[in-house]
Amino acid sequence: MPELLNTRVEDCFQQAEVFFKRPFKRPVVSFKLRGQKAGVAHLHENLLRFNAQLYRENSEDFLKQTVAHEVAHLIAHQLFGDRITPHGEEWQLIMRGVYELAPNRCHTYTIKRRSATRYIYRCPCPDSDFPFSAQRHALVKQGRGYLCRRCRQTLVFSGQTRVE
């Protein structure tokens, strides 16, 4: 799996080198990205991080569009420096001119959200349900208190949970 992506990264750099007639420093490539983002370019670290799950589920478009999108950020940074906007003219020039792709800012991949348990806290106010994350619930167990913004009473765990 990473071989195809690494090959595409290299192809994108070679295309840019032919187009701009100059060499570009190659980045470190990582698959340590989770969540909703398909890819991230860390400009100062010369690092590309990709979401392995979204790559597996959308490999063809991912290789074509997402890899070029992130490489274009690094190329733009190496060419024009820090004072450019992330999806500005310079980046768009590279997407259109070098890669002949639409300069889309965001992907349209389906994101599978994982379920989360919520711990229900209440106060004396009517219809007061405060769903706490597992992390916040743990903080309450350690002694942290949270107050209702309306009645200023301490929120108390109801003993109920729900999965969202």
PDB file of C-alpha atoms in Angstrom:
ATOM      1  CA  MET A   1       0.000   0.000   0.000  1.00  0.00           C
ATOM      2  CA  PRO A   2       2.587   2.680   0.896  1.00  0.00           C
ATOM      3  CA  GLU A   3       4.643   1.845  -2.203  1.00  0.00           C
ATOM      4  CA  LEU A   4       1.981   3.197  -4.578  1.00  0.00           C
ATOM      5  CA  LEU A   5       1.559   6.342  -2.549  1.00  0.00           C
ATOM      6  CA  ASN A   6       5.310   6.918  -2.259  1.00  0.00           C
ATOM      7  CA  THR A   7       5.635   6.398  -6.016  1.00  0.00           C
ATOM      8  CA  ARG A   8       2.893   8.982  -6.610  1.00  0.00           C
ATOM      9  CA  VAL A   9       4.640  11.472  -4.295  1.00  0.00           C
ATOM     10  CA  GLU A  10       7.872  10.995  -6.256  1.00  0.00           C
ATOM     11  CA  ASP A  11       6.016  11.365  -9.592  1.00  0.00           C
ATOM     12  CA  CYS A  12       4.482  14.646  -8.382  1.00  0.00           C
ATOM     13  CA  PHE A  13       7.893  15.977  -7.411  1.00  0.00           C
ATOM     14  CA  GLN A  14       9.373  14.962 -10.761  1.00  0.00           C
ATOM     15  CA  GLN A  15       6.517  16.694 -12.609  1.00  0.00           C
ATOM     16  CA  ALA A  16       7.179  19.870 -10.630  1.00  0.00           C
ATOM     17  CA  GLU A  17      10.916  19.667 -11.328  1.00  0.00           C
ATOM     18  CA  VAL A  18      10.306  19.403 -15.068  1.00  0.00           C
ATOM     19  CA  PHE A  19       7.763  22.246 -14.964  1.00  0.00           C
ATOM     20  CA  PHE A  20       9.866  24.637 -12.857  1.00  0.00           C
ATOM     21  CA  LYS A  21      13.253  23.389 -14.136  1.00  0.00           C
ATOM     22  CA  ARG A  22      14.713  23.074 -10.642  1.00  0.00           C
ATOM     23  CA  PRO A  23      15.094  20.399  -7.947  1.00  0.00           C
ATOM     24  CA  PHE A  24      12.898  20.157  -4.848  1.00  0.00           C
ATOM     25  CA  LYS A  25      13.744  18.629  -1.494  1.00  0.00           C
ATOM     26  CA  ARG A  26      11.840  15.385  -0.888  1.00  0.00           C
ATOM     27  CA  PRO A  27       9.696  15.061   2.234  1.00  0.00           C
ATOM     28  CA  VAL A  28       9.301  12.385   4.840  1.00  0.00           C
ATOM     29  CA  VAL A  29       5.993  10.566   4.198  1.00  0.00           C
ATOM     30  CA  SER A  30       3.900   9.217   7.060  1.00  0.00           C
ATOM     31  CA  PHE A  31       0.573   7.398   7.408  1.00  0.00           C
ATOM     32  CA  LYS A  32       0.043   8.686  10.943  1.00  0.00           C
ATOM     33  CA  LEU A  33      -3.037  10.796  10.328  1.00  0.00           C
ATOM     34  CA  ARG A  34      -6.503   9.979  11.598  1.00  0.00           C
ATOM     35  CA  GLY A  35      -9.853  11.688  11.641  1.00  0.00           C
ATOM     36  CA  GLN A  36     -11.429  13.702   8.859  1.00  0.00           C
ATOM     37  CA  LYS A  37      -8.351  15.008   7.063  1.00  0.00           C
ATOM     38  CA  ALA A  38      -7.079  13.033   4.089  1.00  0.00           C
ATOM     39  CA  GLY A  39      -3.632  14.585   4.174  1.00  0.00           C
ATOM     40  CA  VAL A  40      -1.563  17.304   5.792  1.00  0.00           C
ATOM     41  CA  ALA A  41       1.609  19.029   4.612  1.00  0.00           C
ATOM     42  CA  HIS A  42       3.900  20.231   7.396  1.00  0.00           C
ATOM     43  CA  LEU A  43       5.827  22.895   5.514  1.00  0.00           C
ATOM     44  CA  HIS A  44       8.684  23.653   7.910  1.00  0.00           C
ATOM     45  CA  GLU A  45       9.309  19.984   8.718  1.00  0.00           C
ATOM     46  CA  ASN A  46       9.038  18.978   5.036  1.00  0.00           C
ATOM     47  CA  LEU A  47       6.653  16.233   6.105  1.00  0.00           C
ATOM     48  CA  LEU A  48       3.565  14.767   4.460  1.00  0.00           C
ATOM     49  CA  ARG A  49       1.058  12.870   6.600  1.00  0.00           C
ATOM     50  CA  PHE A  50      -1.715  10.816   5.041  1.00  0.00           C
ATOM     51  CA  ASN A  51      -4.813   9.116   6.424  1.00  0.00           C
ATOM     52  CA  ALA A  52      -4.344   5.386   5.753  1.00  0.00           C
ATOM     53  CA  GLN A  53      -8.032   4.587   6.276  1.00  0.00           C
ATOM     54  CA  LEU A  54      -9.220   7.161   3.727  1.00  0.00           C
ATOM     55  CA  TYR A  55      -6.487   6.014   1.341  1.00  0.00           C
ATOM     56  CA  ARG A  56      -7.677   2.388   1.562  1.00  0.00           C
ATOM     57  CA  GLU A  57     -11.298   3.395   0.969  1.00  0.00           C
ATOM     58  CA  ASN A  58     -10.644   5.902  -1.866  1.00  0.00           C
ATOM     59  CA  SER A  59      -7.300   4.827  -3.313  1.00  0.00           C
ATOM     60  CA  GLU A  60      -7.739   5.912  -6.943  1.00  0.00           C
ATOM     61  CA  ASP A  61      -8.892   9.486  -6.242  1.00  0.00           C
ATOM     62  CA  PHE A  62      -6.615   9.704  -3.215  1.00  0.00           C
ATOM     63  CA  LEU A  63      -3.529   8.948  -5.306  1.00  0.00           C
ATOM     64  CA  LYS A  64      -4.572  11.331  -8.061  1.00  0.00           C
ATOM     65  CA  GLN A  65      -5.973  14.300  -6.126  1.00  0.00           C
ATOM     66  CA  THR A  66      -5.005  14.169  -2.445  1.00  0.00           C
ATOM     67  CA  VAL A  67      -1.331  13.330  -2.948  1.00  0.00           C
ATOM     68  CA  ALA A  68      -0.945  16.072  -5.575  1.00  0.00           C
ATOM     69  CA  HIS A  69      -2.817  18.501  -3.285  1.00  0.00           C
ATOM     70  CA  GLU A  70      -0.396  17.931  -0.397  1.00  0.00           C
ATOM     71  CA  VAL A  71       2.734  17.867  -2.561  1.00  0.00           C
ATOM     72  CA  ALA A  72       1.593  21.164  -4.126  1.00  0.00           C
ATOM     73  CA  HIS A  73       1.673  22.731  -0.649  1.00  0.00           C
ATOM     74  CA  LEU A  74       5.321  21.715  -0.208  1.00  0.00           C
ATOM     75  CA  ILE A  75       6.271  22.852  -3.712  1.00  0.00           C
ATOM     76  CA  ALA A  76       4.542  26.227  -3.197  1.00  0.00           C
ATOM     77  CA  HIS A  77       6.345  26.682   0.105  1.00  0.00           C
ATOM     78  CA  GLN A  78       9.733  25.820  -1.401  1.00  0.00           C
ATOM     79  CA  LEU A  79       9.119  28.184  -4.324  1.00  0.00           C
ATOM     80  CA  PHE A  80       7.399  31.143  -2.699  1.00  0.00           C
ATOM     81  CA  GLY A  81       8.182  30.958   1.027  1.00  0.00           C
ATOM     82  CA  ASP A  82       6.091  31.539   4.142  1.00  0.00           C
ATOM     83  CA  ARG A  83       4.050  34.537   3.078  1.00  0.00           C
ATOM     84  CA  ILE A  84       1.580  32.723   0.840  1.00  0.00           C
ATOM     85  CA  THR A  85      -1.889  31.572   1.805  1.00  0.00           C
ATOM     86  CA  PRO A  86      -2.427  27.788   1.997  1.00  0.00           C
ATOM     87  CA  HIS A  87      -4.845  27.528  -0.949  1.00  0.00           C
ATOM     88  CA  GLY A  88      -3.926  30.807  -2.613  1.00  0.00           C
ATOM     89  CA  GLU A  89      -2.825  31.705  -6.129  1.00  0.00           C
ATOM     90  CA  GLU A  90       0.563  30.014  -5.898  1.00  0.00           C
ATOM     91  CA  TRP A  91      -0.862  26.690  -4.744  1.00  0.00           C
ATOM     92  CA  GLN A  92      -3.632  26.888  -7.343  1.00  0.00           C
ATOM     93  CA  LEU A  93      -1.052  27.596 -10.073  1.00  0.00           C
ATOM     94  CA  ILE A  94       0.746  24.375  -9.169  1.00  0.00           C
ATOM     95  CA  MET A  95      -2.457  22.320  -9.049  1.00  0.00           C
ATOM     96  CA  ARG A  96      -3.634  23.604 -12.442  1.00  0.00           C
ATOM     97  CA  GLY A  97      -0.336  24.159 -14.244  1.00  0.00           C
ATOM     98  CA  VAL A  98       1.806  21.292 -13.009  1.00  0.00           C
ATOM     99  CA  TYR A  99      -0.721  18.573 -12.179  1.00  0.00           C
ATOM    100  CA  GLU A 100      -3.605  19.677 -14.438  1.00  0.00           C
ATOM    101  CA  LEU A 101      -6.058  19.107 -11.594  1.00  0.00           C
ATOM    102  CA  ALA A 102      -8.843  21.215 -10.146  1.00  0.00           C
ATOM    103  CA  PRO A 103      -7.558  23.090  -7.088  1.00  0.00           C
ATOM    104  CA  ASN A 104     -10.124  21.616  -4.702  1.00  0.00           C
ATOM    105  CA  ARG A 105      -9.569  22.668  -1.104  1.00  0.00           C
ATOM    106  CA  CYS A 106     -11.439  19.760   0.488  1.00  0.00           C
ATOM    107  CA  HIS A 107     -12.036  16.115  -0.262  1.00  0.00           C
ATOM    108  CA  THR A 108     -15.478  14.557  -0.572  1.00  0.00           C
ATOM    109  CA  TYR A 109     -14.640  11.154   0.913  1.00  0.00           C
ATOM    110  CA  THR A 110     -17.201   9.522   3.179  1.00  0.00           C
ATOM    111  CA  ILE A 111     -16.040   9.655   6.776  1.00  0.00           C
ATOM    112  CA  LYS A 112     -17.093   6.859   9.114  1.00  0.00           C
ATOM    113  CA  ARG A 113     -17.445   8.382  12.534  1.00  0.00           C
ATOM    114  CA  ARG A 114     -16.698   6.045  15.362  1.00  0.00           C
ATOM    115  CA  SER A 115     -19.254   5.688  18.107  1.00  0.00           C
ATOM    116  CA  ALA A 116     -18.628   7.364  21.446  1.00  0.00           C
ATOM    117  CA  THR A 117     -20.113   6.725  24.867  1.00  0.00           C
ATOM    118  CA  ARG A 118     -21.575   9.804  26.539  1.00  0.00           C
ATOM    119  CA  TYR A 119     -22.109  10.025  30.291  1.00  0.00           C
ATOM    120  CA  ILE A 120     -25.271  11.936  31.143  1.00  0.00           C
ATOM    121  CA  TYR A 121     -24.974  14.622  33.810  1.00  0.00           C
ATOM    122  CA  ARG A 122     -27.881  16.659  35.189  1.00  0.00           C
ATOM    123  CA  CYS A 123     -28.740  19.655  37.337  1.00  0.00           C
ATOM    124  CA  PRO A 124     -32.073  20.798  38.892  1.00  0.00           C
ATOM    125  CA  CYS A 125     -33.060  22.697  35.708  1.00  0.00           C
ATOM    126  CA  PRO A 126     -35.877  21.107  33.662  1.00  0.00           C
ATOM    127  CA  ASP A 127     -34.727  19.139  30.594  1.00  0.00           C
ATOM    128  CA  SER A 128     -31.099  19.344  31.649  1.00  0.00           C
ATOM    129  CA  ASP A 129     -29.050  16.680  29.906  1.00  0.00           C
ATOM    130  CA  PHE A 130     -25.319  17.263  29.693  1.00  0.00           C
ATOM    131  CA  PRO A 131     -23.580  14.500  27.717  1.00  0.00           C
ATOM    132  CA  PHE A 132     -19.966  14.244  28.916  1.00  0.00           C
ATOM    133  CA  SER A 133     -17.173  12.492  27.042  1.00  0.00           C
ATOM    134  CA  ALA A 134     -15.300   9.641  28.725  1.00  0.00           C
ATOM    135  CA  GLN A 135     -12.398  12.030  29.287  1.00  0.00           C
ATOM    136  CA  ARG A 136     -14.525  14.662  31.024  1.00  0.00           C
ATOM    137  CA  HIS A 137     -16.326  11.954  33.050  1.00  0.00           C
ATOM    138  CA  ALA A 138     -12.914  10.715  34.258  1.00  0.00           C
ATOM    139  CA  LEU A 139     -12.006  14.254  35.336  1.00  0.00           C
ATOM    140  CA  VAL A 140     -15.182  14.425  37.430  1.00  0.00           C
ATOM    141  CA  LYS A 141     -14.203  11.126  39.082  1.00  0.00           C
ATOM    142  CA  GLN A 142     -10.854  12.730  39.949  1.00  0.00           C
ATOM    143  CA  GLY A 143     -12.621  15.592  41.712  1.00  0.00           C
ATOM    144  CA  ARG A 144     -13.216  18.242  39.059  1.00  0.00           C
ATOM    145  CA  GLY A 145     -16.634  19.889  39.178  1.00  0.00           C
ATOM    146  CA  TYR A 146     -18.747  21.449  36.436  1.00  0.00           C
ATOM    147  CA  LEU A 147     -21.555  23.947  36.963  1.00  0.00           C
ATOM    148  CA  CYS A 148     -24.778  24.532  35.036  1.00  0.00           C
ATOM    149  CA  ARG A 149     -24.613  27.915  33.340  1.00  0.00           C
ATOM    150  CA  ARG A 150     -28.265  28.647  34.145  1.00  0.00           C
ATOM    151  CA  CYS A 151     -28.714  27.614  37.784  1.00  0.00           C
ATOM    152  CA  ARG A 152     -25.014  27.517  38.778  1.00  0.00           C
ATOM    153  CA  GLN A 153     -25.553  24.123  40.497  1.00  0.00           C
ATOM    154  CA  THR A 154     -22.963  21.346  40.239  1.00  0.00           C
ATOM    155  CA  LEU A 155     -23.693  18.852  37.477  1.00  0.00           C
ATOM    156  CA  VAL A 156     -24.221  15.320  38.837  1.00  0.00           C
ATOM    157  CA  PHE A 157     -23.794  12.025  36.996  1.00  0.00           C
ATOM    158  CA  SER A 158     -27.233  10.452  36.445  1.00  0.00           C
ATOM    159  CA  GLY A 159     -25.886   6.916  36.123  1.00  0.00           C
ATOM    160  CA  GLN A 160     -27.035   6.827  32.485  1.00  0.00           C
ATOM    161  CA  THR A 161     -24.956   6.570  29.358  1.00  0.00           C
ATOM    162  CA  ARG A 162     -25.721   6.652  25.646  1.00  0.00           C
ATOM    163  CA  VAL A 163     -23.786   5.762  22.549  1.00  0.00           C
ATOM    164  CA  GLU A 164     -23.606   8.378  19.796  1.00  0.00           C
TER     165      GLU A 164
END
